[in-house]
Amino acid sequence: MDETSRTRDAVRAYVESAEQRDWQRLSDLLTENMVYELPQSRERIPGRSAFMQFNKEYPGDWHLQVRRIVADGRHAAAWIDACVGNEHQDACMWFEFSDDGLITRVVDYWPESYDPPSGREHLVERW
Amino acid sequence: MDETSRTRDAVRAYVESAEQRDWQRLSDLLTENMVYELPQSRERIPGRSAFMQFNKEYPGDWHLQVRRIVADGRHAAAWIDACVGNEHQDACMWFEFSDDGLITRVVDYWPESYDPPSGREHLVERW
């Protein structure tokens, strides 16, 4: 299997194992000193152990579905449809991999809805 | 050149030509019936002509820099550092390509900063 295929499979396994609360499978995808970052809140969780605890403790009955995975060598991005109950939110996740195909860094963005600014109504459709 | 390399180059050219206000170069990367979407505001701009006008009319002295491009066949994602003056904002952009290597769909996310929720201070560092 080439590096890009290995990366793509690992990102899919990352989302699936989180969705299934299969903590051992999720943990096995990560290097021990991996880092998880949330740039919007300037938060960083250093290390697999703390990251696993973060996931286990995360409140709410959350669910994740892959919209798209884009893999490219040791880098990947995942476009995710996340929901808690009827509330949906998209997420954009960026991944970096080690030599041996483990995840060393995850950077998550959780963009919120906003009202469109005025001045471009002549160009846009809404849905 | 393989499909993934062609896709990667086109995404880089997309960001560069927008940054340089090289409207002809940007337009040449797009199919005529391309679609631009902003899911956070549920806005859709249909067609190259309207999308070019949107870019030309976009207010402010904005600048774009590539943090990362991930290309995978006819799909790609770009992680962008955008700024207007001293105000920085990251963006996540998702691309789809036609058979002949033109951009058919761009989906942009513009995540805003937020304060971290309480309850996870024991796991996180801030920056």
Coordinates of C-alpha atoms in Angstrom, one line a residue:
Chain A
M1 CA 0.0 0.0 0.0
D2 CA 1.4 3.4 -0.9
E3 CA 1.8 6.2 1.7
T4 CA -1.2 8.2 0.5
S5 CA -3.5 5.1 0.7
R6 CA -2.2 4.3 4.2
T7 CA -2.9 7.9 5.3
R8 CA -6.4 7.9 3.8
D9 CA -7.2 4.6 5.6
A10 CA -5.9 5.9 8.9
V11 CA -8.0 9.1 8.7
R12 CA -11.1 7.0 8.0
A13 CA -10.3 4.8 10.9
Y14 CA -9.8 7.8 13.1
V15 CA -13.3 9.1 12.4
E16 CA -14.9 5.6 12.6
S17 CA -13.2 4.6 15.8
A18 CA -14.2 8.0 17.5
E19 CA -17.8 7.5 16.3
Q20 CA -17.8 4.0 17.7
R21 CA -16.1 5.0 20.9
D22 CA -13.6 2.2 20.1
W23 CA -10.9 3.9 22.2
Q24 CA -8.3 1.2 21.8
R25 CA -8.5 1.4 18.0
L26 CA -8.4 5.2 18.1
S27 CA -5.4 5.2 20.4
D28 CA -3.5 2.7 18.2
L29 CA -3.6 5.3 15.3
L30 CA -1.7 7.9 17.3
T31 CA 2.0 8.5 18.3
E32 CA 2.5 8.8 22.0
N33 CA 3.6 12.4 21.7
M34 CA 0.9 13.5 19.2
V35 CA -0.5 17.0 19.5
Y36 CA -4.2 18.1 19.1
E37 CA -4.8 21.8 18.4
L38 CA -7.9 24.0 18.2
P39 CA -6.7 27.3 16.7
Q40 CA -10.1 29.0 17.2
S41 CA -9.7 28.9 21.0
R42 CA -5.9 28.7 20.9
E43 CA -6.0 25.4 22.8
R44 CA -3.4 22.6 22.5
I45 CA -3.6 19.1 24.0
P46 CA -0.2 17.6 24.2
G47 CA 0.2 13.8 24.1
R48 CA -2.0 10.8 23.3
S49 CA -2.9 10.1 26.9
A50 CA -4.4 13.6 27.4
F51 CA -6.1 13.5 24.0
M52 CA -7.7 10.2 24.7
Q53 CA -9.0 11.5 28.0
F54 CA -10.3 14.6 26.2
N55 CA -12.3 12.4 23.8
K56 CA -13.6 10.1 26.5
E57 CA -14.7 13.1 28.6
Y58 CA -16.2 15.1 25.8
P59 CA -19.8 15.9 26.7
G60 CA -22.9 15.1 24.7
D61 CA -24.1 12.3 22.5
W62 CA -21.9 13.4 19.5
H63 CA -21.7 11.7 16.2
L64 CA -19.3 12.1 13.3
Q65 CA -19.7 11.3 9.6
V66 CA -17.1 11.7 6.9
R67 CA -18.1 14.1 4.1
R68 CA -14.8 13.9 2.4
I69 CA -11.2 12.7 3.1
V70 CA -8.3 14.2 1.1
A71 CA -5.0 12.4 1.6
D72 CA -1.6 13.4 0.2
G73 CA 1.5 11.6 1.4
R74 CA 1.8 12.2 5.1
H75 CA -0.8 14.9 5.1
A76 CA -4.6 14.7 5.0
A77 CA -7.7 16.8 5.6
A78 CA -11.2 15.5 6.6
W79 CA -14.4 17.4 6.1
I80 CA -16.8 16.2 8.8
D81 CA -20.5 16.4 9.5
A82 CA -20.8 16.4 13.3
C83 CA -24.0 16.3 15.2
V84 CA -25.4 16.3 18.7
G85 CA -29.1 15.5 18.6
N86 CA -30.6 17.5 15.7
E87 CA -27.8 20.1 15.8
H88 CA -25.4 19.7 12.9
Q89 CA -22.0 21.4 12.6
D90 CA -19.3 20.9 9.9
A91 CA -15.7 20.5 11.0
C92 CA -12.4 20.7 9.1
M93 CA -9.6 18.6 10.4
W94 CA -5.9 18.6 9.3
F95 CA -3.7 15.6 9.9
E96 CA 0.1 15.0 9.9
F97 CA 1.6 11.5 10.0
S98 CA 4.9 10.0 11.2
D99 CA 7.3 7.9 9.1
D100 CA 5.5 4.7 10.2
G101 CA 2.0 5.9 9.4
L102 CA 0.8 7.1 12.8
I103 CA -1.0 10.4 13.5
T104 CA 1.4 13.0 15.0
R105 CA -0.8 16.2 14.8
V106 CA -4.5 16.9 14.4
V107 CA -5.7 20.5 13.9
D108 CA -9.5 21.0 14.2
Y109 CA -11.6 23.9 13.0
W110 CA -15.3 24.1 14.1
P111 CA -16.8 26.9 12.1
E112 CA -20.1 28.4 13.4
S113 CA -23.0 29.7 11.3
Y114 CA -23.2 33.4 10.7
D115 CA -25.5 35.8 8.8
P116 CA -24.3 36.9 5.4
P117 CA -22.9 40.4 5.3
S118 CA -24.9 42.8 3.2
G119 CA -23.7 44.1 -0.2
R120 CA -23.5 40.8 -2.1
E121 CA -27.2 39.9 -2.4
H122 CA -26.9 40.5 -6.2
L123 CA -24.5 37.6 -6.5
V124 CA -25.7 34.9 -4.1
E125 CA -28.4 32.3 -3.6
R126 CA -29.3 31.2 -0.1
W127 CA -30.2 27.7 1.0
Chain B
M1 CA 1.9 15.2 -14.9
D2 CA -0.5 13.0 -12.9
E3 CA -4.0 14.1 -11.8
T4 CA -3.0 14.8 -8.2
S5 CA 0.0 17.0 -9.2
R6 CA -2.2 18.9 -11.6
T7 CA -4.8 19.4 -8.9
R8 CA -2.2 20.6 -6.4
D9 CA -0.7 23.1 -8.9
A10 CA -4.2 24.5 -9.7
V11 CA -5.0 25.1 -6.1
R12 CA -1.7 26.9 -5.6
A13 CA -2.4 29.0 -8.7
Y14 CA -5.9 29.7 -7.4
V15 CA -4.6 31.2 -4.2
E16 CA -1.7 33.0 -5.8
S17 CA -3.8 34.6 -8.6
A18 CA -6.4 35.8 -6.1
E19 CA -3.6 37.2 -3.9
Q20 CA -2.1 39.0 -6.9
R21 CA -5.5 40.2 -8.3
D22 CA -4.6 38.4 -11.5
W23 CA -8.2 38.0 -12.5
Q24 CA -7.6 36.5 -15.9
R25 CA -5.3 33.8 -14.4
L26 CA -7.9 33.0 -11.7
S27 CA -10.8 32.9 -14.2
D28 CA -8.8 30.5 -16.4
L29 CA -8.7 27.9 -13.6
L30 CA -12.5 27.7 -13.4
T31 CA -15.3 26.0 -15.4
E32 CA -17.9 28.3 -16.6
N33 CA -20.6 26.7 -14.5
M34 CA -18.5 26.4 -11.3
V35 CA -20.1 26.9 -7.9
Y36 CA -18.8 28.7 -4.9
E37 CA -20.4 27.9 -1.5
L38 CA -20.2 29.3 2.0
P39 CA -22.0 26.8 4.2
Q40 CA -21.7 28.9 7.4
S41 CA -24.0 31.6 5.9
R42 CA -25.7 29.2 3.5
E43 CA -24.6 31.3 0.5
R44 CA -24.0 29.9 -3.0
I45 CA -22.6 31.9 -5.9
P46 CA -23.5 30.1 -9.2
G47 CA -21.2 30.5 -12.2
R48 CA -17.7 31.8 -12.9
S49 CA -18.9 35.2 -14.0
A50 CA -20.7 35.9 -10.6
F51 CA -17.8 34.4 -8.7
M52 CA -15.2 36.6 -10.4
Q53 CA -17.4 39.7 -9.7
F54 CA -17.6 38.6 -6.0
N55 CA -13.8 38.5 -5.8
K56 CA -13.3 41.8 -7.6
E57 CA -15.9 43.5 -5.3
Y58 CA -14.8 41.9 -2.1
P59 CA -14.0 44.8 0.3
G60 CA -10.8 45.4 2.2
D61 CA -7.1 45.0 1.4
W62 CA -7.2 41.2 1.9
H63 CA -4.2 38.9 1.5
L64 CA -4.0 35.1 1.3
Q65 CA -1.1 32.8 2.1
V66 CA -1.1 29.0 1.8
R67 CA -0.5 27.1 5.0
R68 CA -1.0 23.8 3.4
I69 CA -2.5 22.2 0.3
V70 CA -3.6 18.6 0.3
A71 CA -4.4 17.2 -3.2
D72 CA -5.9 13.8 -3.9
G73 CA -7.0 13.1 -7.5
R74 CA -9.8 15.5 -8.4
H75 CA -10.2 16.7 -4.8
A76 CA -8.2 19.1 -2.7
A77 CA -8.2 21.1 0.5
A78 CA -6.3 24.3 1.2
W79 CA -5.6 25.6 4.7
I80 CA -5.2 29.4 4.3
D81 CA -3.9 32.2 6.5
A82 CA -5.9 35.3 5.4
C83 CA -5.4 38.8 6.7
V84 CA -6.8 42.3 6.3
G85 CA -4.4 44.7 8.0
N86 CA -3.3 43.1 11.2
E87 CA -6.4 40.9 11.5
H88 CA -5.6 37.2 10.7
Q89 CA -8.2 34.5 10.1
D90 CA -7.6 31.0 9.0
A91 CA -9.8 29.5 6.2
C92 CA -10.4 25.9 5.1
M93 CA -11.3 25.5 1.4
W94 CA -12.5 22.4 -0.4
F95 CA -12.1 22.0 -4.1
E96 CA -13.5 19.7 -6.8
F97 CA -12.1 19.4 -10.3
S98 CA -13.5 18.5 -13.7
D99 CA -12.1 15.9 -16.1
D100 CA -9.9 18.4 -17.7
G101 CA -8.4 19.9 -14.5
L102 CA -10.6 22.9 -14.0
I103 CA -12.2 23.9 -10.7
T104 CA -15.9 23.1 -10.6
R105 CA -16.7 23.7 -6.9
V106 CA -15.1 25.6 -4.1
V107 CA -16.5 25.4 -0.5
D108 CA -15.1 27.9 1.9
Y109 CA -15.2 27.8 5.7
W110 CA -14.1 30.9 7.7
P111 CA -14.0 29.8 11.3
E112 CA -14.1 32.6 13.9
S113 CA -12.2 32.7 17.3
Y114 CA -14.1 31.7 20.4
D115 CA -13.4 31.3 24.1
P116 CA -12.7 27.7 25.2
P117 CA -15.5 26.1 27.1
S118 CA -14.8 25.3 30.7
G119 CA -14.2 21.8 32.0
R120 CA -11.1 20.8 30.1
E121 CA -8.5 23.1 31.6
H122 CA -6.8 20.1 33.1
L123 CA -6.0 18.8 29.6
V124 CA -5.1 21.9 27.6
E125 CA -2.4 24.5 27.1
R126 CA -3.3 27.9 25.6
W127 CA -1.4 30.0 23.2

